[in-house]
Short mmCIF file of C-alpha atoms and ligand atoms in Angstrom, two decimals:
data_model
loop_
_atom_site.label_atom_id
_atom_site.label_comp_id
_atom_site.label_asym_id
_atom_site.label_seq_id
_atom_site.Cartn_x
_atom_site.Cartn_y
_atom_site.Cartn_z
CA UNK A 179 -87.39 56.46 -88.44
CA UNK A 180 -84.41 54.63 -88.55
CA UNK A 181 -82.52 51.07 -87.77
CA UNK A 182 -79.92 48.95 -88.97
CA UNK A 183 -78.58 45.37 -89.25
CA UNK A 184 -74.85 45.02 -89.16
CA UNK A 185 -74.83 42.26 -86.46
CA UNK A 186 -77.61 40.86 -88.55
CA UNK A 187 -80.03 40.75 -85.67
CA UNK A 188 -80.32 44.19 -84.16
CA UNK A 189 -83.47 44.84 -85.82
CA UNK A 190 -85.27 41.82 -85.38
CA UNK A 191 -88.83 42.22 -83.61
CA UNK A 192 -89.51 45.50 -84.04
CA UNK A 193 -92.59 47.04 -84.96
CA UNK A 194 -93.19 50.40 -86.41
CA UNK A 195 -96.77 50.57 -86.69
CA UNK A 196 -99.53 53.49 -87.01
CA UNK A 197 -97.01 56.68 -87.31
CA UNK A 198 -97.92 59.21 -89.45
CA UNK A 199 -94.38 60.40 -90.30
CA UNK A 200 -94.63 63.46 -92.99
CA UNK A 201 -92.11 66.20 -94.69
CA UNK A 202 -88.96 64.34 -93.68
CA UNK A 203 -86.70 66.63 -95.26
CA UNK A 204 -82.93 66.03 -94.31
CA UNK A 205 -80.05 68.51 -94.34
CA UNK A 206 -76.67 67.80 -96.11
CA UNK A 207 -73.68 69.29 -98.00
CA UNK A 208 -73.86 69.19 -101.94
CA UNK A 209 -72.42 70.99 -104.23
CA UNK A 210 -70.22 73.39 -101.67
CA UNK A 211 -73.20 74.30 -99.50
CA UNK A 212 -75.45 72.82 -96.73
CA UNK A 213 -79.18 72.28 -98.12
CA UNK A 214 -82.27 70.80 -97.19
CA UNK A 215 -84.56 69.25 -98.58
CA UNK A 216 -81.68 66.59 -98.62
CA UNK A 217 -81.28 62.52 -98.98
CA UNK A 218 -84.10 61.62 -96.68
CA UNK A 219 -86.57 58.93 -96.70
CA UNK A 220 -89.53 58.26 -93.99
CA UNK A 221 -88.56 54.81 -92.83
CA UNK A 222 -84.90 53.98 -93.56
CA UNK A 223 -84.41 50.14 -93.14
CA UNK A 224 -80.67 50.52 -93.45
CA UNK A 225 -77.60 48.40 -93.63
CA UNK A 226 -79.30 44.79 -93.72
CA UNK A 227 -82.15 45.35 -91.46
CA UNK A 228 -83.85 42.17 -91.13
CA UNK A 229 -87.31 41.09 -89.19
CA UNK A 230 -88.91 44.74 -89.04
CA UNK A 231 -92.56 45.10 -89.28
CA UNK A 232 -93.58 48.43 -90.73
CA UNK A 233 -97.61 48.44 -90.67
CA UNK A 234 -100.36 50.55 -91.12
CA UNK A 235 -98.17 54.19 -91.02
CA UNK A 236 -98.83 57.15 -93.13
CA UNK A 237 -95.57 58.26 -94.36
CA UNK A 238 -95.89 61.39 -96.86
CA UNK A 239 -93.33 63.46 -98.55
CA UNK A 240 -89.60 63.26 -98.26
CA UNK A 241 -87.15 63.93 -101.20
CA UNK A 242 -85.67 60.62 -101.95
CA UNK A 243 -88.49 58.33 -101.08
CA UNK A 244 -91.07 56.93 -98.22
CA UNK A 245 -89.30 54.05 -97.38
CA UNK A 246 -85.78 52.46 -98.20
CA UNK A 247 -84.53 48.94 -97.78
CA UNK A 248 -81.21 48.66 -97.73
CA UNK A 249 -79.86 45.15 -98.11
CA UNK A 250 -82.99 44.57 -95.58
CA UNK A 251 -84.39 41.53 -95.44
CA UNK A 252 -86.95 39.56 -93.99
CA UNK A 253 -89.20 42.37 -93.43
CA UNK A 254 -92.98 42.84 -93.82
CA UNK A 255 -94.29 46.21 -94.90
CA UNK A 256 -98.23 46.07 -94.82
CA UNK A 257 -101.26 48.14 -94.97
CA UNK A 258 -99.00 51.51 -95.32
CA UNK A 259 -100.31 54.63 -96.97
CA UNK A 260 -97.27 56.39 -99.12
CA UNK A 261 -98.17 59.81 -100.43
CA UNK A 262 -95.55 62.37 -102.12
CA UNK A 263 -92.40 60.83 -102.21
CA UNK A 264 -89.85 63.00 -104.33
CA UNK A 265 -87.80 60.83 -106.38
CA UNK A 266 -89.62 57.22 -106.29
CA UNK A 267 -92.13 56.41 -103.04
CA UNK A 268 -90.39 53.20 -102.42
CA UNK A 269 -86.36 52.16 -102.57
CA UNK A 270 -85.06 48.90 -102.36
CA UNK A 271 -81.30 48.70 -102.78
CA UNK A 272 -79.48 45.43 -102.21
CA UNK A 273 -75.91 43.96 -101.47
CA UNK A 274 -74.20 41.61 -103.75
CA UNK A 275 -71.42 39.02 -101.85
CA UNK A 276 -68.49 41.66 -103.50
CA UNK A 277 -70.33 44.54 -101.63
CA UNK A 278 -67.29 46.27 -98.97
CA UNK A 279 -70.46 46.52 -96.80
CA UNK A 280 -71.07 42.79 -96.54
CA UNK A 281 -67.94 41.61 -96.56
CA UNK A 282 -66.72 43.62 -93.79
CA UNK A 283 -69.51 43.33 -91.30
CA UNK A 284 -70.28 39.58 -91.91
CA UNK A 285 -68.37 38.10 -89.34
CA UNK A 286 -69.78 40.60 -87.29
CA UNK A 287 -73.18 39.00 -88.44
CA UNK A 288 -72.01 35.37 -88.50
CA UNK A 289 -71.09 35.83 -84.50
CA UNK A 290 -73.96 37.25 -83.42
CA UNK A 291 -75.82 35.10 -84.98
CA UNK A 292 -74.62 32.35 -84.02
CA UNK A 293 -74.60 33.36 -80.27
CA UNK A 294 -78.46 32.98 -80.05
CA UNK A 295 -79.29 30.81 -83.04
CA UNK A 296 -80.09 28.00 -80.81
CA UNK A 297 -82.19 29.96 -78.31
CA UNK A 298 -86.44 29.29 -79.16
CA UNK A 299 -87.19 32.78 -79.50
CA UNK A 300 -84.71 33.84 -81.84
CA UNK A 301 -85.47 30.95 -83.98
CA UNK A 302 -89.19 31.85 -84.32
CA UNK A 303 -88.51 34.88 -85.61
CA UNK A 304 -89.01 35.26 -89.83
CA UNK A 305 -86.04 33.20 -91.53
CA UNK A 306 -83.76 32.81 -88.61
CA UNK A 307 -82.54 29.49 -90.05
CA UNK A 308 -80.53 30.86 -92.25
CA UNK A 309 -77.19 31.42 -91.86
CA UNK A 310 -75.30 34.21 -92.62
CA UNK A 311 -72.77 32.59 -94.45
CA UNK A 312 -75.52 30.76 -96.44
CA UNK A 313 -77.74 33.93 -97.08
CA UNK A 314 -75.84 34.92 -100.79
CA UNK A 315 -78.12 33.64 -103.76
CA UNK A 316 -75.93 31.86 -106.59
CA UNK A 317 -76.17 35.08 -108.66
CA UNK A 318 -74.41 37.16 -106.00
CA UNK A 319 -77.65 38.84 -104.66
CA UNK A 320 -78.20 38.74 -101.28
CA UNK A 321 -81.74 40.88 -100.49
CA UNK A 322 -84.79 38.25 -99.65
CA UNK A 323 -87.48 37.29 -97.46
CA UNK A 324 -89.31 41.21 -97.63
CA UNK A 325 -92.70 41.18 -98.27
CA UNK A 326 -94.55 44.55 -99.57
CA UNK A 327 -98.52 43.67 -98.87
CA UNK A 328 -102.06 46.04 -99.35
CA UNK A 329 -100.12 49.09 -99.41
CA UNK A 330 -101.35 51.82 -101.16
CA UNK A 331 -99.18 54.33 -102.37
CA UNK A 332 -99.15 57.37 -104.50
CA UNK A 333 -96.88 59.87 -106.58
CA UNK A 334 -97.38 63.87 -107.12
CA UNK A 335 -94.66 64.74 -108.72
CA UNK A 336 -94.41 64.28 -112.72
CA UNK A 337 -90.91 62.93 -112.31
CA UNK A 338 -91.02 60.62 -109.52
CA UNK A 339 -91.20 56.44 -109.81
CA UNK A 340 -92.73 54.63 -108.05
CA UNK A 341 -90.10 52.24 -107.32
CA UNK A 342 -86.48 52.23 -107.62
CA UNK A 343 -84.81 48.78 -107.11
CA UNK A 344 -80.84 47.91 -107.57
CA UNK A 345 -78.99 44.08 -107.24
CA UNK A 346 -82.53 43.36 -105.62
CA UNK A 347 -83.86 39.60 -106.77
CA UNK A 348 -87.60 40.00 -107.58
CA UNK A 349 -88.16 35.89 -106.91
CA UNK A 350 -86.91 35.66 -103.25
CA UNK A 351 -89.21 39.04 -102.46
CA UNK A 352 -93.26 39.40 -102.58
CA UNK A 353 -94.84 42.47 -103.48
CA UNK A 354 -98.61 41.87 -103.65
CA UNK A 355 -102.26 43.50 -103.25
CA UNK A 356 -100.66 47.07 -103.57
CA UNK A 357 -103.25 49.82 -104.72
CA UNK A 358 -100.62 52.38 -107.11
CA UNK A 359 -101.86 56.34 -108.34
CA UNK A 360 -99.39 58.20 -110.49
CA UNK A 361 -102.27 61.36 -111.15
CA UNK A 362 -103.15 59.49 -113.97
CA UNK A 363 -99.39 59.47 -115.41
CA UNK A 364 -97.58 55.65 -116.15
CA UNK A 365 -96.27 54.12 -113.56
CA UNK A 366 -92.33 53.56 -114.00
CA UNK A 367 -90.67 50.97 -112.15
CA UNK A 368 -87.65 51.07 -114.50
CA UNK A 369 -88.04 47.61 -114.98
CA UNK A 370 -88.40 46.47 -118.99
CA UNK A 371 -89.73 43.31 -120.11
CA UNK A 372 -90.12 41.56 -123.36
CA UNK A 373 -93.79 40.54 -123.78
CA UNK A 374 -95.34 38.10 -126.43
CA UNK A 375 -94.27 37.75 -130.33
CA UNK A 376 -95.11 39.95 -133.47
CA UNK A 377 -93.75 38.46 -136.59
CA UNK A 378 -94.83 35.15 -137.07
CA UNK A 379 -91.50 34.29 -139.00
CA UNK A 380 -87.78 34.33 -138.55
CA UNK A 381 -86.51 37.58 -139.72
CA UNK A 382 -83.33 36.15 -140.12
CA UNK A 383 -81.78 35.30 -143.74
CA UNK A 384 -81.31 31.49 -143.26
CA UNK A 385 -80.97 31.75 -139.82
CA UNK A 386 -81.58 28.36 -139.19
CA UNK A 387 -78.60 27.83 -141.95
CA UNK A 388 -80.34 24.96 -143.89
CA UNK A 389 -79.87 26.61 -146.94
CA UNK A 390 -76.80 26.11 -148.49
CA UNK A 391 -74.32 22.87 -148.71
CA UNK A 392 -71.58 21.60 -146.54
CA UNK A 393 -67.99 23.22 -146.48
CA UNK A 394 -69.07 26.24 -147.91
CA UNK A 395 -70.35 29.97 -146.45
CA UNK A 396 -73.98 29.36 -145.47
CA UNK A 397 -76.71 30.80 -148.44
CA UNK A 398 -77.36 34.64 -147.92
CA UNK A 399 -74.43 35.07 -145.50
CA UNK A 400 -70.77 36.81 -146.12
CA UNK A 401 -67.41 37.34 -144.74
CA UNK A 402 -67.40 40.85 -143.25
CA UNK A 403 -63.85 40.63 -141.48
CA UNK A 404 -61.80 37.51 -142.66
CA UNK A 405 -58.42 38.39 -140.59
CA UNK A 406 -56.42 35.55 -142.27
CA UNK A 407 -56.82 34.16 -145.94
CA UNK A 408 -57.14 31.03 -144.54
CA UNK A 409 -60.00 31.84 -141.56
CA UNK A 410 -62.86 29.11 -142.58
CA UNK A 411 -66.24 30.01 -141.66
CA UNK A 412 -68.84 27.07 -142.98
CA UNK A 413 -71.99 24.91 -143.10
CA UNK A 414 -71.20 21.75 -141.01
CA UNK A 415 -73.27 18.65 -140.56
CA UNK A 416 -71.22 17.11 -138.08
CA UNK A 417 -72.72 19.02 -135.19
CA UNK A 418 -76.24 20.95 -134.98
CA UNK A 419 -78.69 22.24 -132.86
CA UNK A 420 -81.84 22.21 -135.38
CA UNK A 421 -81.98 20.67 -138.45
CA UNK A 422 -79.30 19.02 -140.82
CA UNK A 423 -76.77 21.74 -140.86
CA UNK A 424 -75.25 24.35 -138.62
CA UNK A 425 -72.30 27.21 -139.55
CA UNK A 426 -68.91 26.35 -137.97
CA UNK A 427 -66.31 29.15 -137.35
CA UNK A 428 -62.63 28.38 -137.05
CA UNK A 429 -60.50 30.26 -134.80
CA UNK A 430 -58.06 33.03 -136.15
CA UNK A 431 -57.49 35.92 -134.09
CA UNK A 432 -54.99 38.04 -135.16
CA UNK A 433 -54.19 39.30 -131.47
CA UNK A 434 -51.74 41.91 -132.44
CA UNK A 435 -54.09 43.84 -134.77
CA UNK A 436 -55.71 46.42 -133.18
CA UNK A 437 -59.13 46.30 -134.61
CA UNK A 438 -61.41 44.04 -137.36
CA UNK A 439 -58.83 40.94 -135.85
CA UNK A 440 -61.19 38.05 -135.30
CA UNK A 441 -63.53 36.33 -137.89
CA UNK A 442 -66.58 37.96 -138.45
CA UNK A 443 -69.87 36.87 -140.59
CA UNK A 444 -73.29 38.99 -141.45
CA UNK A 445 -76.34 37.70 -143.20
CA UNK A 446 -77.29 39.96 -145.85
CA UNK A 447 -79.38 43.30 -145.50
CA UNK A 448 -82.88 43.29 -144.69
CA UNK A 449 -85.34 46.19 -143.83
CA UNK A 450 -86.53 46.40 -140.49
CA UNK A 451 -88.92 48.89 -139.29
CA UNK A 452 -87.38 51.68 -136.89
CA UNK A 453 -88.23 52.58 -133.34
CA UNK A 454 -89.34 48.91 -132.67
CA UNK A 455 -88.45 46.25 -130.40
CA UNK A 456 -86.88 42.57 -131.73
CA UNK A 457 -85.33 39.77 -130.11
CA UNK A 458 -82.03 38.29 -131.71
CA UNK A 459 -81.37 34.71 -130.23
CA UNK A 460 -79.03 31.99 -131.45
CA UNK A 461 -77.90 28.92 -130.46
CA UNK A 462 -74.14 28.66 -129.55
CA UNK A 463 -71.46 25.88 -128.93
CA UNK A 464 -68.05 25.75 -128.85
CA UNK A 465 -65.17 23.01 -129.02
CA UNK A 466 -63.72 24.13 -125.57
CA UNK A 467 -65.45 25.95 -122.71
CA UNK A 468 -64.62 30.03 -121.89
CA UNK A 469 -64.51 31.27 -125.69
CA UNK A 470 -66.01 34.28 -126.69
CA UNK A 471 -68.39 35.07 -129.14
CA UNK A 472 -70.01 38.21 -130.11
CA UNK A 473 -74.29 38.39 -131.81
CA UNK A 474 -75.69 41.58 -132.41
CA UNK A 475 -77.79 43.56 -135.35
CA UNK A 476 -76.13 45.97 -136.57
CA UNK A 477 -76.84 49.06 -139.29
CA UNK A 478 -74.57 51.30 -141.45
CA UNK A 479 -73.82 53.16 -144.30
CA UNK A 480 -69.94 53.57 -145.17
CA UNK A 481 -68.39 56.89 -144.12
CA UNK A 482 -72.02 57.77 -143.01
CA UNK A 483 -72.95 55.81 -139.82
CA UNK A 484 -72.69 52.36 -138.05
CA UNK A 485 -75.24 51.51 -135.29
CA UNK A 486 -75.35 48.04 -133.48
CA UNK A 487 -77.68 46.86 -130.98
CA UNK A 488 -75.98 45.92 -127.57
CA UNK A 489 -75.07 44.03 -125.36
CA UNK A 490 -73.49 41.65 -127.89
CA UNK A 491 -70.59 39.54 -125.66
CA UNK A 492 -71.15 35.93 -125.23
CA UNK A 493 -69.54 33.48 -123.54
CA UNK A 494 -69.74 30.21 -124.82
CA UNK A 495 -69.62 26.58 -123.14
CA UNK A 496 -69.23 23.09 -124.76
CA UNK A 497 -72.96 22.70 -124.45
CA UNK A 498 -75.25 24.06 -126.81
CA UNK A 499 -76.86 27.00 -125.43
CA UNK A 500 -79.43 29.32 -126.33
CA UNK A 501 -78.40 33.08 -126.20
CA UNK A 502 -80.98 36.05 -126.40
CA UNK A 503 -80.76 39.63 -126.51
CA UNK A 504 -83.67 42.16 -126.62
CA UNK A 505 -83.28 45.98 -128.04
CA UNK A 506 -84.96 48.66 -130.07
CA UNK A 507 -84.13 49.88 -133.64
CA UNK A 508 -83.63 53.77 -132.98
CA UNK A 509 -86.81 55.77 -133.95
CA UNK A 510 -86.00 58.87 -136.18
CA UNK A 511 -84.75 61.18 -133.99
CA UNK A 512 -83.57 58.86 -131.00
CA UNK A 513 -79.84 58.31 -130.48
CA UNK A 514 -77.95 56.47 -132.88
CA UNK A 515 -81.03 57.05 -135.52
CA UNK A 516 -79.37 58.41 -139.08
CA UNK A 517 -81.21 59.61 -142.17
CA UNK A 518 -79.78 56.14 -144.16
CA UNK A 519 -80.71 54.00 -141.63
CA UNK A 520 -82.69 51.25 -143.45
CA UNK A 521 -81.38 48.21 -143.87
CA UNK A 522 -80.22 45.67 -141.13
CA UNK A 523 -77.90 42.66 -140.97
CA UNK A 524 -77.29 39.60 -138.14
CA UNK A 525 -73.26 39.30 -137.77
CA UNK A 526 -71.90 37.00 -135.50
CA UNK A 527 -68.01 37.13 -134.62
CA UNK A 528 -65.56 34.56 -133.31
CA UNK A 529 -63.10 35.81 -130.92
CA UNK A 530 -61.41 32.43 -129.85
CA UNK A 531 -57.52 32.20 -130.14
CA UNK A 532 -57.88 28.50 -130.54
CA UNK A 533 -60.68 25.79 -131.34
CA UNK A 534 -63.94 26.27 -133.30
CA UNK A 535 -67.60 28.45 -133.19
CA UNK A 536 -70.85 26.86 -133.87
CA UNK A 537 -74.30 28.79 -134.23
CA UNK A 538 -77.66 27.63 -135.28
CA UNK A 539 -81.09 28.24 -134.94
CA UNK A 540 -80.22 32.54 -134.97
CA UNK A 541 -83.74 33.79 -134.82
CA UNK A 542 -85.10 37.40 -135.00
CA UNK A 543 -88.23 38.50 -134.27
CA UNK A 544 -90.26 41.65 -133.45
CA UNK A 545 -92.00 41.64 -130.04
CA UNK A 546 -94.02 43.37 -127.63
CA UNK A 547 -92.34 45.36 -125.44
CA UNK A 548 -94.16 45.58 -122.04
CA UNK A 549 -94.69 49.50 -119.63
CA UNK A 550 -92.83 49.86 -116.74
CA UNK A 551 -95.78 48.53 -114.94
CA UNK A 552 -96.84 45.60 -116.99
CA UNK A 553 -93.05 44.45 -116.49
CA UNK A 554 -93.38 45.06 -112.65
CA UNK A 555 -96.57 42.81 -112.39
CA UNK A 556 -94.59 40.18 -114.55
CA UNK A 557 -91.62 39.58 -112.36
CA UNK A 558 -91.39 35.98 -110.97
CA UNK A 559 -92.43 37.17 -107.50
CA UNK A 560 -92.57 34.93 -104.59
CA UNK A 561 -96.65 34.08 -103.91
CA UNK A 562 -97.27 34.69 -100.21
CA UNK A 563 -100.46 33.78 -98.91
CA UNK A 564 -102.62 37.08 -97.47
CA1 CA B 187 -79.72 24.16 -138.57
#
């Protein structure tokens, strides 16, 4: 069952309500044949379908899921039964304000809309005062307004998720009072989430760099790339996040060197255990806004391996600001796991052509790393009122 938005209010106002829709199975061309089961979902909210009210169906069984939002908005999907989808049982797959999709249809949207926006009925309808051209979220997103309520939906297959969600922004959506059955297996979501604290102290050697004396490389912590003789990399009074002293790094990329061309510091080795989950933060400034920086844990053995966690850019502002990265150590086994692998170290690089680096406050710590579920429920979901 199908319907789209492209003139934004096509959809609006309509109800698909107590269908029992079942083995949707598709037919396409993949691979240099025509198959089927193929790319099929029960209800198909496609192409910014806004306003629909899908409630109380049973939709079972279709290869790629029960229901998919596309860019849809606005949209209530309530007391619905989903049984058997293939790949995930529900899809939700949003727009961002660089999306060809959007950009080409929204004047297409903007003119429609704006033909009945004054008219009582339209404006009644779910979140008809906004605009169009006001409807992209300051991160780029545009997908809001749907709310998922007292459905109760289940998986059969080993493989399948139970959601799949893309450019889709958990706080402007609800998704409430839904009974979910996996057989018993975890539910995956493929959302990850960093839950509470394990080490009660800073894993980092002198992270908040108090140790040590002004002018000189901060105690427990080492050139590893020094591109110039003269590169200066220091404890600073002058300016600090925490304490009395913070490390200062000076700007000297060699820009026509290839590779190790920009100052770089580590903190001496430390054990960590493997196949656990840590968050590295620090705080960052820098003398002039747009520089980049670079924080990340890394692990190696000369001519044996080198493992780092990622992602380790950072763009850093005139304002101190507090950057944080989550990751695993590899377990033995995993990817980028090597027989050596024991000690760690916290290296921070500087790749500025011009001004000055400062860091304080780098803290590591082991945490809790929330199930696919647990991280589901913990989104900042908008509360609706049942
Ligand atoms: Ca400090």
């Amino acid at each position: 069952m199908y319907t789209g938005g492209r003139d934004w209010l096509g959809s609006r106002g309509s109800v698909i309500r107590y269908n029992y829709i079942h083995d949707s199975l598709g037919y396409g061309f993949k691979d240099g044949r025509w198959v089927s089961p193929h790319y099929a979902w029960g209800i198909y909210l496609d192409d910014n379908a806004g306003g629909v009210d899908v409630i109380g169906n049973v939709v079972a069984r279709a290869i790629r899921g029960l229901i998919h939002l596309h860019n849809g908005r606005d949209n209530r999907v309530e007391n619905n039964v989903f049984i058997g989808g293939a790949l995930q049982q529900i899809e939700c797959s949003g727009w961002t304000a660089t999306t060809s999709d959007w950009t080409e249809f929204l004047p297409t949207m903007i003119k429609a809309y704006e033909s009945v926006a004054e008219q009582p009925a339209w404006r009644a309808m779910r979140n008809m005062h906004i605009h169009p051209s006001k409807a992209v979220l300051s991160d780029g997103k545009i997908m809001t307004g749907n709310v998922f309520l007292r459905n109760i939906v289940m998986g059969t297959d080993p493989q399948t998720k139970y959601v799949s969600v893309h450019q889709f922004p958990f706080e402007h959506n609800a998704w409430d009072y839904n009974l979910v059955w996996n057989g018993g297996r975890p539910v995956r979501t493929g959302q990850l989430k960093a839950g509470r604290d394990l080490s009660d102290t800073n894993l980092a050697p002198n992270g908040s760099f108090e140790d040590g004396r002004p002018g000189v490389m901060p105690t427990d912590w080492h050139w590893l790339i020094r591109p110039v003789p003269t590169a200066t990399a220091e404890l600073v009074a002058e300016d600090r996040s925490g304490g009395r002293l913070a490390l200062r790094m000076d700007a000297a990329l060699v820009a026509e060197q290839p590779r190790d061309n920009h100052p770089t510091v580590t903190s001496k080795g430390f054990e960590l255990p493997l196949g656990r989950h840590f968050r590295l933060s620090a705080h960052m400034k820098a003398t002039q806004p747009n520089l980049k920086a670079s924080l990340m844990l890394q692990s190696y053995v000369a001519n044996a391996y080198f493992w780092a966690s990622t992602p380790n850019e950072i763009t850093v502002g005139t304002e101190w600001k507090n950057c944080e990265f989550v990751f695993k150590t590899p377990a033995p086994g995993e990817k980028g796991w090597h027989e050596q692998m024991r000690t760690f170290n916290v290296r921070v690089g500087f790749r500025g052509a011009q001004g000055s680096l400062f860091v304080d406050d780098i803290t590591l710590k082991e945490i809790e790393m929330l199930d696919e579920w647990s991280a589901w429920q913990a989104m900042e979901w908008t509360v609706t009122r049942t």
